[in-house]
Coordinates of C-alpha atoms in Angstrom, one line a residue:
M1 CA -42.4 -53.3 -34.5
K2 CA -44.9 -50.9 -33.0
D3 CA -46.0 -53.2 -30.3
Y4 CA -47.6 -50.6 -28.1
P5 CA -49.5 -51.4 -24.9
R6 CA -53.2 -52.3 -25.4
D7 CA -54.5 -49.0 -24.0
W8 CA -52.4 -46.9 -26.3
L9 CA -53.8 -45.5 -29.6
T10 CA -52.1 -44.6 -32.7
A11 CA -52.6 -41.5 -34.9
P12 CA -50.7 -39.9 -37.9
L13 CA -48.3 -37.2 -36.7
G14 CA -50.1 -34.6 -39.0
E15 CA -53.2 -34.9 -36.7
L16 CA -51.2 -34.1 -33.6
G17 CA -49.6 -30.8 -34.4
E18 CA -48.7 -28.2 -37.0
I19 CA -46.0 -29.4 -39.3
R20 CA -44.0 -26.9 -41.3
L21 CA -41.1 -27.4 -43.6
G22 CA -38.6 -24.5 -43.4
R23 CA -37.8 -22.0 -46.1
M24 CA -35.3 -22.2 -48.9
L25 CA -32.8 -19.5 -48.0
D26 CA -31.0 -17.8 -50.9
A27 CA -28.4 -15.2 -50.1
V28 CA -28.9 -13.5 -53.5
K29 CA -32.7 -13.3 -53.6
N30 CA -33.6 -12.8 -49.9
R31 CA -34.4 -9.6 -48.4
G32 CA -35.3 -8.3 -44.9
V33 CA -33.6 -8.5 -41.5
L34 CA -30.5 -10.6 -41.1
K35 CA -31.2 -13.6 -38.9
Q36 CA -29.3 -16.7 -37.7
Y37 CA -31.0 -19.9 -38.8
L38 CA -31.0 -23.6 -37.9
R39 CA -29.7 -26.1 -40.6
N40 CA -30.0 -29.8 -40.8
I41 CA -26.4 -30.1 -39.3
N42 CA -27.4 -28.1 -36.2
V43 CA -30.0 -30.7 -35.2
R44 CA -28.4 -33.8 -33.4
W45 CA -30.3 -36.5 -31.8
F46 CA -31.9 -35.1 -28.6
G47 CA -30.0 -31.8 -28.7
F48 CA -28.6 -29.0 -30.8
D49 CA -25.0 -28.1 -31.9
L50 CA -25.2 -24.3 -32.2
S51 CA -21.3 -23.9 -32.8
D52 CA -21.8 -23.1 -36.5
L53 CA -24.9 -21.0 -37.1
R54 CA -25.2 -19.1 -40.3
S55 CA -27.2 -15.9 -41.1
M56 CA -29.7 -15.0 -43.9
R57 CA -32.0 -12.2 -44.5
I58 CA -35.7 -12.9 -43.7
P59 CA -38.7 -10.8 -44.8
L60 CA -40.5 -9.3 -41.8
E61 CA -43.8 -11.1 -42.9
E62 CA -42.0 -14.5 -42.6
R63 CA -40.3 -14.2 -39.3
D64 CA -43.2 -15.6 -37.3
E65 CA -43.7 -18.5 -39.7
L66 CA -40.1 -19.5 -39.4
S67 CA -39.7 -18.9 -35.7
V68 CA -38.1 -21.2 -33.2
R69 CA -40.0 -21.6 -29.8
N70 CA -39.7 -23.6 -26.7
G71 CA -41.3 -27.0 -27.3
D72 CA -40.8 -27.0 -31.0
L73 CA -39.7 -30.4 -32.4
F74 CA -37.3 -30.2 -35.2
I75 CA -37.0 -33.2 -37.5
C76 CA -34.4 -33.5 -40.3
E77 CA -35.8 -33.8 -43.7
G78 CA -32.6 -35.2 -45.4
G79 CA -29.1 -36.2 -44.4
E80 CA -30.2 -38.5 -41.6
P81 CA -33.9 -38.2 -42.1
G82 CA -35.8 -38.3 -38.9
R83 CA -33.0 -37.2 -36.6
C84 CA -34.7 -34.8 -34.2
A85 CA -34.5 -32.6 -31.1
V86 CA -36.8 -30.5 -29.0
W87 CA -35.9 -26.9 -28.5
R88 CA -35.7 -26.1 -24.8
L89 CA -33.1 -23.4 -24.9
G90 CA -35.5 -20.5 -24.2
D91 CA -36.1 -17.2 -26.0
N92 CA -34.2 -16.6 -29.2
D93 CA -34.2 -14.8 -32.5
L94 CA -33.6 -17.8 -34.7
V95 CA -35.3 -19.0 -37.8
Y96 CA -34.9 -22.3 -39.6
Q97 CA -34.0 -23.6 -43.1
K98 CA -36.0 -25.9 -45.5
A99 CA -34.0 -29.0 -44.6
L100 CA -35.9 -29.1 -41.3
H101 CA -39.5 -29.8 -40.4
R102 CA -40.8 -27.9 -37.4
V103 CA -43.5 -29.7 -35.5
R104 CA -45.5 -27.9 -33.0
P105 CA -47.5 -30.5 -31.0
L106 CA -51.0 -29.6 -29.9
D107 CA -52.0 -29.5 -26.3
G108 CA -51.9 -33.0 -24.8
L109 CA -48.7 -34.1 -26.6
I110 CA -45.3 -33.9 -25.0
P111 CA -42.7 -33.1 -27.7
E112 CA -40.0 -35.1 -25.9
F113 CA -42.2 -38.2 -26.0
L114 CA -42.6 -37.8 -29.8
M115 CA -38.8 -37.2 -30.1
Y116 CA -37.9 -40.4 -28.2
Q117 CA -40.5 -42.4 -30.1
L118 CA -39.0 -41.3 -33.5
R119 CA -35.5 -42.4 -32.3
H120 CA -37.0 -45.7 -31.3
H121 CA -38.5 -46.2 -34.7
A122 CA -35.2 -45.1 -36.4
D123 CA -33.2 -47.6 -34.3
A124 CA -35.7 -50.4 -35.1
G125 CA -35.6 -49.5 -38.9
A126 CA -39.4 -48.6 -39.0
L127 CA -38.9 -44.9 -39.9
S128 CA -37.0 -45.7 -43.1
A129 CA -40.3 -47.0 -44.5
A130 CA -41.4 -43.3 -44.7
F131 CA -38.4 -42.1 -46.7
T132 CA -38.3 -41.4 -50.4
G133 CA -35.5 -41.7 -52.8
T134 CA -33.1 -44.4 -53.5
T135 CA -29.6 -42.9 -53.2
I136 CA -30.7 -39.7 -51.7
K137 CA -33.1 -40.4 -48.8
H138 CA -35.7 -37.7 -47.8
L139 CA -38.5 -37.5 -45.2
T140 CA -41.1 -35.3 -47.0
R141 CA -43.8 -33.4 -45.2
Q142 CA -46.5 -35.6 -46.7
S143 CA -44.8 -38.8 -45.4
L144 CA -44.1 -37.2 -42.0
A145 CA -47.7 -36.0 -41.6
G146 CA -49.0 -39.6 -42.4
Y147 CA -46.5 -41.3 -40.2
E148 CA -48.3 -43.1 -37.3
V149 CA -47.0 -42.8 -33.7
G150 CA -48.3 -44.3 -30.5
I151 CA -50.4 -42.2 -28.1
P152 CA -50.7 -43.0 -24.4
P153 CA -52.3 -40.8 -21.8
K154 CA -50.6 -37.3 -21.4
R155 CA -49.4 -38.1 -17.9
E156 CA -47.9 -41.3 -19.0
Q157 CA -46.1 -39.5 -21.9
Q158 CA -44.6 -37.2 -19.3
R159 CA -43.5 -40.0 -17.1
I160 CA -41.9 -41.8 -20.0
A161 CA -40.2 -38.6 -21.2
D162 CA -38.9 -37.6 -17.7
K163 CA -37.6 -41.3 -17.1
L164 CA -35.8 -41.4 -20.4
D165 CA -34.4 -37.9 -19.7
A166 CA -33.0 -39.2 -16.5
V167 CA -31.6 -42.6 -17.6
L168 CA -30.2 -41.4 -20.9
A169 CA -28.4 -38.6 -19.2
R170 CA -26.7 -41.2 -17.0
A171 CA -25.8 -43.3 -20.2
D172 CA -24.4 -40.1 -21.9
A173 CA -22.3 -39.4 -18.7
C174 CA -21.0 -43.0 -18.8
R175 CA -20.2 -42.7 -22.5
E176 CA -18.3 -39.4 -21.8
R177 CA -16.3 -41.0 -19.1
L178 CA -15.5 -44.0 -21.3
D179 CA -14.5 -41.8 -24.2
R180 CA -11.6 -40.6 -22.0
V181 CA -10.2 -44.1 -21.7
P182 CA -8.4 -44.3 -25.1
D183 CA -6.5 -41.1 -24.4
I184 CA -5.6 -42.3 -20.9
L185 CA -4.4 -45.6 -22.3
K186 CA -2.4 -43.8 -25.0
H187 CA -0.7 -41.6 -22.3
F188 CA 0.0 -44.6 -20.2
R189 CA 1.7 -46.5 -23.1
Q190 CA 3.8 -43.4 -23.8
A191 CA 4.7 -43.1 -20.2
V192 CA 5.9 -46.6 -20.1
L193 CA 8.1 -46.0 -23.1
A194 CA 9.4 -42.9 -21.5
A195 CA 10.3 -44.7 -18.4
A196 CA 11.9 -47.6 -20.4
T197 CA 14.0 -45.1 -22.5
A198 CA 15.2 -43.2 -19.4
G199 CA 16.1 -46.4 -17.6
N200 CA 13.5 -45.9 -14.9
L201 CA 11.8 -49.3 -15.4
T202 CA 15.0 -51.1 -14.6
E203 CA 16.5 -49.0 -11.9
S204 CA 15.9 -51.5 -9.2
W205 CA 17.2 -54.3 -11.4
R206 CA 20.4 -52.3 -12.1
S207 CA 20.9 -51.8 -8.3
N208 CA 20.8 -55.5 -7.6
D209 CA 23.8 -56.3 -9.9
P210 CA 25.5 -53.2 -11.3
T211 CA 28.2 -55.3 -13.1
R212 CA 25.8 -56.7 -15.7
A213 CA 24.5 -53.3 -16.6
D214 CA 27.6 -52.2 -18.5
A215 CA 26.8 -51.7 -22.2
S216 CA 30.4 -51.0 -23.2
I217 CA 31.0 -54.7 -24.0
L218 CA 28.0 -54.7 -26.3
A219 CA 29.1 -51.5 -28.0
D220 CA 32.6 -53.1 -28.6
V221 CA 30.9 -56.1 -30.1
L222 CA 29.0 -53.9 -32.6
H223 CA 32.1 -52.0 -33.3
R224 CA 34.0 -55.1 -34.2
A225 CA 31.2 -56.4 -36.4
H226 CA 31.2 -53.3 -38.5
E227 CA 35.0 -53.1 -38.6
A228 CA 35.2 -56.7 -39.8
A229 CA 32.7 -55.9 -42.6
G230 CA 34.8 -52.8 -43.6
G231 CA 32.1 -50.4 -42.4
H232 CA 32.1 -47.3 -40.1
K233 CA 33.3 -47.3 -36.6
A234 CA 30.3 -47.8 -34.2
G235 CA 29.3 -44.6 -32.4
N236 CA 31.4 -42.2 -34.6
A237 CA 30.3 -42.6 -38.2
A238 CA 27.4 -40.2 -38.2
P239 CA 28.1 -36.4 -37.9
P240 CA 25.7 -34.3 -35.7
T241 CA 22.5 -33.7 -37.4
D242 CA 19.8 -31.3 -36.2
G243 CA 16.9 -33.2 -34.6
V244 CA 18.3 -36.6 -34.5
H245 CA 21.8 -36.2 -33.0
D246 CA 21.3 -33.9 -30.0
L247 CA 21.2 -36.3 -27.1
S248 CA 23.6 -36.3 -24.2
A249 CA 25.0 -39.4 -22.4
D250 CA 24.2 -37.7 -19.0
M251 CA 20.6 -38.0 -19.8
F252 CA 20.7 -41.7 -19.3
P253 CA 22.0 -44.2 -16.7
A254 CA 25.7 -44.7 -16.2
R255 CA 27.2 -47.5 -18.3
W256 CA 24.6 -47.1 -21.1
Q257 CA 26.0 -46.3 -24.4
L258 CA 24.7 -43.7 -26.9
L259 CA 24.8 -45.2 -30.4
T260 CA 23.2 -44.5 -33.7
L261 CA 20.7 -46.6 -35.6
R262 CA 23.4 -47.4 -38.2
D263 CA 25.4 -48.9 -35.4
L264 CA 22.7 -51.3 -34.5
V265 CA 22.0 -52.9 -38.0
L266 CA 23.7 -55.7 -39.7
P267 CA 26.8 -54.5 -41.6
D268 CA 25.8 -56.3 -44.8
R269 CA 22.3 -54.9 -44.6
P270 CA 22.6 -51.1 -44.0
I271 CA 19.6 -48.9 -43.5
T272 CA 18.1 -48.1 -46.9
Y273 CA 14.9 -47.0 -48.7
G274 CA 13.3 -49.0 -51.5
I275 CA 12.0 -48.9 -55.0
L276 CA 11.6 -45.4 -56.5
K277 CA 9.1 -46.4 -59.3
P278 CA 7.5 -49.9 -58.9
G279 CA 5.9 -49.6 -62.3
P280 CA 2.7 -51.4 -63.3
E281 CA 1.0 -54.0 -61.1
I282 CA 2.3 -57.5 -62.1
E283 CA -0.2 -60.2 -60.8
S284 CA 2.6 -62.9 -60.3
G285 CA 5.3 -60.3 -59.5
V286 CA 7.3 -59.6 -56.4
P287 CA 5.3 -58.2 -53.5
Y288 CA 6.4 -54.8 -52.1
L289 CA 5.3 -52.8 -49.1
R290 CA 4.0 -49.2 -49.2
V291 CA 3.5 -46.9 -46.2
A292 CA -0.2 -47.2 -47.0
D293 CA 0.0 -50.9 -46.1
F294 CA 0.7 -50.3 -42.4
P295 CA -1.6 -47.6 -41.2
N296 CA -1.7 -47.2 -37.4
E297 CA 1.3 -49.5 -37.2
R298 CA -0.8 -52.6 -38.2
L299 CA 0.1 -54.4 -41.3
E300 CA -2.7 -54.9 -43.8
L301 CA -2.0 -57.5 -46.4
S302 CA -5.3 -57.1 -48.4
N303 CA -4.0 -54.5 -50.9
I304 CA -0.2 -55.5 -51.2
R305 CA 0.9 -54.8 -54.7
R306 CA 3.6 -56.6 -56.9
T307 CA 6.3 -55.3 -59.2
S308 CA 8.2 -57.1 -61.9
P309 CA 11.2 -59.3 -61.1
E310 CA 13.4 -57.0 -63.2
I311 CA 12.6 -53.9 -61.0
D312 CA 13.0 -56.0 -57.8
Q313 CA 16.4 -57.1 -59.0
Q314 CA 17.4 -53.4 -59.5
F315 CA 16.5 -52.8 -55.8
K316 CA 17.7 -56.1 -54.3
R317 CA 19.5 -54.0 -51.7
S318 CA 16.0 -53.2 -50.0
R319 CA 14.6 -56.8 -49.8
L320 CA 13.1 -57.8 -46.6
R321 CA 13.8 -60.6 -44.2
S322 CA 11.5 -61.9 -41.5
G323 CA 12.0 -59.9 -38.3
D324 CA 13.2 -56.7 -40.0
L325 CA 11.7 -53.4 -38.8
L326 CA 10.1 -51.2 -41.4
M327 CA 9.7 -47.5 -40.7
S328 CA 7.8 -44.9 -42.7
I329 CA 9.9 -41.9 -43.6
R330 CA 7.4 -40.0 -45.8
G331 CA 4.1 -38.5 -45.0
S332 CA 3.3 -39.7 -41.4
V333 CA 6.9 -40.2 -40.4
G334 CA 7.9 -42.7 -37.7
R335 CA 5.3 -45.6 -38.1
L336 CA 6.9 -49.0 -37.5
I337 CA 6.0 -52.6 -38.0
V338 CA 7.9 -55.9 -37.7
I339 CA 8.0 -57.9 -41.0
P340 CA 6.4 -61.4 -40.8
E341 CA 7.6 -64.6 -42.4
S342 CA 5.0 -64.3 -45.1
L343 CA 6.8 -61.2 -46.5
E344 CA 10.3 -62.8 -46.6
A345 CA 12.0 -61.5 -49.8
A346 CA 9.4 -58.9 -50.4
N347 CA 10.5 -55.4 -51.3
I348 CA 9.7 -51.9 -50.1
T349 CA 9.2 -48.4 -51.7
Q350 CA 11.1 -45.1 -51.2
D351 CA 8.6 -44.0 -48.5
S352 CA 10.0 -46.4 -45.9
A353 CA 13.3 -47.5 -44.4
R354 CA 14.5 -51.0 -43.7
L355 CA 16.2 -51.7 -40.3
S356 CA 17.9 -55.2 -40.0
I357 CA 18.9 -55.3 -36.3
Q358 CA 22.0 -57.2 -35.3
P359 CA 21.3 -60.4 -33.2
A360 CA 23.4 -58.9 -30.4
V361 CA 20.7 -56.3 -29.8
N362 CA 17.2 -57.0 -28.7
R363 CA 15.1 -55.9 -31.7
D364 CA 12.0 -55.2 -29.6
L365 CA 14.0 -52.7 -27.5
V366 CA 14.8 -50.8 -30.7
L367 CA 11.1 -51.0 -31.7
W368 CA 9.9 -49.6 -28.4
Y369 CA 12.6 -47.0 -28.3
L370 CA 11.6 -45.8 -31.9
R371 CA 8.0 -45.6 -30.9
S372 CA 8.8 -43.5 -27.8
E373 CA 8.1 -39.8 -27.7
L374 CA 11.8 -39.1 -27.3
A375 CA 12.5 -40.7 -30.7
Q376 CA 9.4 -39.6 -32.5
T377 CA 10.0 -36.0 -31.6
R378 CA 13.4 -36.1 -32.9
M379 CA 12.3 -37.7 -36.2
K380 CA 9.6 -35.2 -36.7
G381 CA 12.1 -32.4 -36.0
A382 CA 14.2 -33.7 -38.8
T383 CA 11.3 -33.8 -41.3
K384 CA 11.7 -31.5 -44.3
G385 CA 9.8 -30.8 -47.5
V386 CA 6.7 -28.9 -48.5
A387 CA 4.5 -30.9 -50.9
V388 CA 5.8 -34.2 -49.5
R389 CA 7.4 -34.1 -46.1
G390 CA 9.8 -36.7 -45.0
V391 CA 13.0 -37.5 -43.2
N392 CA 16.3 -38.1 -45.2
I393 CA 17.7 -41.6 -45.0
G394 CA 21.0 -40.1 -43.6
D395 CA 19.0 -38.6 -40.7
V396 CA 17.4 -42.0 -40.0
R397 CA 20.9 -43.6 -39.9
A398 CA 22.1 -40.9 -37.5
L399 CA 19.3 -41.1 -35.1
Q400 CA 20.7 -41.8 -31.6
V401 CA 19.7 -44.7 -29.6
P402 CA 20.5 -45.1 -25.8
L403 CA 21.5 -48.7 -25.4
P404 CA 21.9 -50.7 -22.1
S405 CA 23.6 -54.0 -21.8
R406 CA 21.9 -57.0 -23.5
D407 CA 20.6 -58.3 -20.1
E408 CA 19.1 -54.9 -19.2
Q409 CA 17.6 -54.7 -22.8
D410 CA 15.9 -58.1 -22.3
E411 CA 14.5 -56.9 -18.9
I412 CA 13.2 -53.6 -20.3
V413 CA 11.4 -55.5 -23.1
R414 CA 10.0 -57.9 -20.5
C415 CA 8.6 -55.0 -18.4
V416 CA 7.2 -53.1 -21.4
E417 CA 5.5 -56.1 -22.8
S418 CA 3.9 -56.9 -19.3
L419 CA 2.7 -53.4 -18.9
F420 CA 1.4 -53.2 -22.4
A421 CA -0.4 -56.5 -22.0
Y422 CA -2.1 -54.9 -18.9
A423 CA -3.1 -51.9 -21.1
D424 CA -4.5 -54.3 -23.8
R425 CA -6.7 -56.0 -21.2
L426 CA -8.0 -52.7 -20.1
E427 CA -8.6 -51.7 -23.8
A428 CA -10.6 -54.9 -24.3
R429 CA -12.7 -54.2 -21.2
Y430 CA -13.2 -50.6 -22.5
S431 CA -14.4 -51.8 -25.9
A432 CA -16.8 -54.2 -24.2
A433 CA -18.2 -51.5 -22.0
R434 CA -18.5 -49.1 -24.8
A435 CA -20.5 -51.7 -26.9
Q436 CA -22.9 -52.2 -23.9
V437 CA -23.5 -48.5 -23.6
E438 CA -24.2 -48.2 -27.3
R439 CA -26.8 -50.9 -26.9
L440 CA -28.3 -49.2 -23.8
T441 CA -30.1 -46.4 -25.5
P442 CA -32.0 -48.7 -28.1
A443 CA -32.8 -51.1 -25.3
L444 CA -34.3 -48.5 -23.0
L445 CA -36.3 -46.9 -25.8
A446 CA -37.7 -50.3 -26.8
K447 CA -38.7 -50.9 -23.2
A448 CA -40.3 -47.5 -22.9
F449 CA -42.5 -48.0 -26.0
R450 CA -43.5 -51.5 -24.9
G451 CA -45.0 -49.8 -21.8
E452 CA -42.5 -51.4 -19.5
L453 CA -40.2 -48.4 -18.5
V454 CA -42.8 -46.6 -16.2
A455 CA -45.9 -47.8 -14.5
Q456 CA -49.5 -47.3 -16.0
D457 CA -51.8 -45.4 -13.8
P458 CA -55.6 -46.2 -14.1
N459 CA -56.4 -42.7 -12.9
D460 CA -54.8 -41.1 -16.1
E461 CA -57.1 -39.6 -18.5
P462 CA -57.5 -42.4 -21.3
A463 CA -55.7 -42.0 -24.5
A464 CA -59.0 -42.1 -26.4
V465 CA -60.3 -39.1 -24.5
L466 CA -57.1 -37.2 -25.2
L467 CA -57.1 -38.0 -28.9
A468 CA -60.8 -37.1 -29.1
R469 CA -60.1 -33.7 -27.6
I470 CA -57.2 -33.0 -29.8
R471 CA -59.3 -33.8 -32.9
A472 CA -62.2 -31.7 -31.6
A473 CA -59.8 -28.8 -31.1
R474 CA -58.5 -29.1 -34.7
A475 CA -62.0 -29.2 -36.1
A476 CA -63.0 -26.1 -34.1
A477 CA -59.9 -24.1 -35.0
P478 CA -60.4 -21.4 -37.6
A479 CA -59.0 -22.1 -41.0
K480 CA -55.7 -20.4 -41.9
P481 CA -54.1 -19.5 -45.2
R482 CA -51.6 -22.2 -46.1
G483 CA -48.2 -21.8 -47.7
R484 CA -46.5 -24.1 -50.1
N485 CA -45.8 -26.9 -47.6
G486 CA -49.1 -26.8 -45.7
A487 CA -48.2 -24.3 -43.1
T488 CA -49.7 -21.0 -42.4
G489 CA -48.4 -18.2 -44.6
S490 CA -49.0 -14.5 -45.5
R491 CA -51.5 -13.6 -48.2
T492 CA -48.7 -12.1 -50.2
A493 CA -46.7 -15.3 -50.1
K494 CA -49.8 -17.3 -50.9
K495 CA -50.6 -15.3 -53.9
R496 CA -47.0 -15.6 -55.1
L497 CA -47.0 -19.3 -54.7
E498 CA -50.4 -19.6 -56.5
L499 CA -48.7 -17.8 -59.4
A500 CA -45.5 -19.6 -59.5
M501 CA -46.1 -23.2 -58.5
L502 CA -46.7 -26.1 -60.9
S503 CA -48.2 -29.5 -60.4
R504 CA -46.8 -32.9 -61.7
K505 CA -49.7 -33.1 -64.1
D506 CA -48.4 -29.8 -65.7
I507 CA -44.9 -31.0 -66.4
Q508 CA -43.2 -33.6 -68.7
D509 CA -42.0 -36.9 -67.1
S510 CA -38.3 -35.7 -67.4
H511 CA -38.9 -32.2 -66.1
L512 CA -36.0 -32.2 -63.6
T513 CA -33.6 -34.0 -66.0
S514 CA -34.3 -31.3 -68.6
I515 CA -33.5 -28.5 -66.2
L516 CA -30.2 -30.2 -65.3
K517 CA -29.3 -30.6 -69.0
E518 CA -30.0 -27.0 -69.5
R519 CA -28.3 -25.5 -66.4
G520 CA -25.7 -28.2 -65.5
P521 CA -25.3 -29.9 -62.0
L522 CA -27.4 -28.2 -59.2
T523 CA -28.0 -28.7 -55.6
A524 CA -31.3 -30.2 -54.5
E525 CA -32.5 -26.8 -53.2
S526 CA -31.6 -25.0 -56.5
L527 CA -33.2 -27.7 -58.6
W528 CA -36.3 -27.4 -56.5
S529 CA -36.4 -23.7 -56.9
A530 CA -36.1 -24.0 -60.7
S531 CA -38.6 -26.8 -60.9
Q532 CA -41.5 -24.5 -59.5
L533 CA -43.0 -27.6 -57.9
Q534 CA -44.5 -27.9 -54.4
I535 CA -41.8 -29.5 -52.1
D536 CA -43.6 -32.9 -51.8
E537 CA -44.3 -33.1 -55.5
F538 CA -40.7 -32.2 -56.3
Y539 CA -39.3 -35.1 -54.2
D540 CA -41.9 -37.4 -55.8
Q541 CA -40.7 -36.3 -59.2
L542 CA -37.1 -36.6 -58.2
K543 CA -37.6 -40.1 -56.9
D544 CA -39.4 -41.1 -60.1
E545 CA -36.6 -39.7 -62.4
E546 CA -33.9 -41.1 -60.3
A547 CA -35.5 -44.5 -60.3
R548 CA -35.6 -44.4 -64.1
G549 CA -31.9 -43.6 -64.2
L550 CA -32.4 -40.1 -65.7
L551 CA -30.5 -38.2 -63.0
R552 CA -28.1 -38.9 -60.3
E553 CA -26.4 -37.6 -57.2
N554 CA -22.7 -36.5 -57.3
R555 CA -20.5 -34.1 -55.3
N556 CA -19.0 -30.8 -56.4
E557 CA -15.2 -30.4 -56.7
S558 CA -14.9 -29.4 -53.0
G559 CA -16.4 -32.8 -52.0
H560 CA -19.0 -31.4 -49.7
A561 CA -22.2 -30.1 -51.5
R562 CA -24.4 -32.8 -52.9
M563 CA -25.1 -32.1 -56.6
L564 CA -27.7 -33.5 -58.9
E565 CA -26.8 -34.1 -62.5
A566 CA -28.5 -35.5 -65.6
V567 CA -27.3 -38.9 -66.7
A568 CA -25.8 -38.5 -70.2

């Protein structure tokens, strides 16, 4: 994978700068001045998200050790190990937590060049070889210090970093513009439905032949159908209901009729909800649909459940036919699908309502209307409940529908389908463009680290000379007292660590598991503190005990913090 140009050299990252893992911050034990600090979550690829900074007290003698300076490269130790960014946000009063490595490259190394190279290795899968752990991945300081990177001349590093800054900024701008497309298409589709509902789509169509735009004949047909079945009189059966019965005829074109949903369904198949308690799953039973089976208004057949024929018989009134509309009336109210032939005679639950539209009405017109903002707003306005919110079946039946003549219905559906097909084509082009943009960053990085993105200059100081100078500077530097993770530290901290820290040779092979059995589930940070091990040795021990099945990762009741627990 590391197919660098011939004149590049490689060296472990630990030889190229100071690597320091941050400090475990404990609100109970810590003392000193209150400081904001960077966490793993604040470091994104190539940048920082500072919208959620937390504060912790830091002892005065540790403020410099944990400082954040321009040019510092911060690398995530866990979460998404290796994710990194270079701090170029100027002077600050921040410190950083132990979930981050701070790398301060020596003179001759461009931090952005190292950052881009780590992202390239992450995209190519090479960086994962440095991780420890099976379920919980970590990039320890020892692994990071030994991780080899490619080193070209300094000026070439700068050219590569500058070029990537420029081209990836353009890629980001393209991505941001593309990310606006889904919302634009969503608003476009809603605008189409609003125009259809208001009669604007067919305004010129009506003006060409006003006589065929009269819906009163259709209303009379629906009225006679319900009368013949002994049902309600179309248009007059539903009393006014807040949120679903507040439209006015003057909101729509002349000769349109304002009916209710109950007017539009087959008299022998009234609007109804389904099975209250489906009972246990019956492998050879009758399939039934739940609201969970059509998320985002797309039917998913993979998890269809089945109930007993006896329960289905009790609720035979809610059986489905091919072409029926099914609408959610609990939870996310107003989602709709069309029932396919494969679900003929299936049943439904109480969370949805079945709509069997009369042949005299274009079913797709009803579908588009119910998906319009006008109808959705009224359904949501009629939603009631606290623990489980939903709309009553009576309010569904009373929902008003502006209905034109059948000819105009067909014309509206034709226009909507044509415009939606156009939107679908745009969405497909968006998806293809988005996929190309996502491939662009890995492709540019791969090209950069093959030496193909910028020109090589024979006048540049050779990488061998640069690397020799870096090693000579390190050898000539005075020795510094070292803290627990290999970084410089105060004498007080060093003495404290010498007294407190253990080595793996001093502990039992189930050391961490024993702590968990005694104290119960702990976060990785708390377990490390209790273990008294150096951070690298802690992760080696954690990896070993995890591999032997002695402990595992779980989540606490809130579902957020990762907890480690002993396996019983």
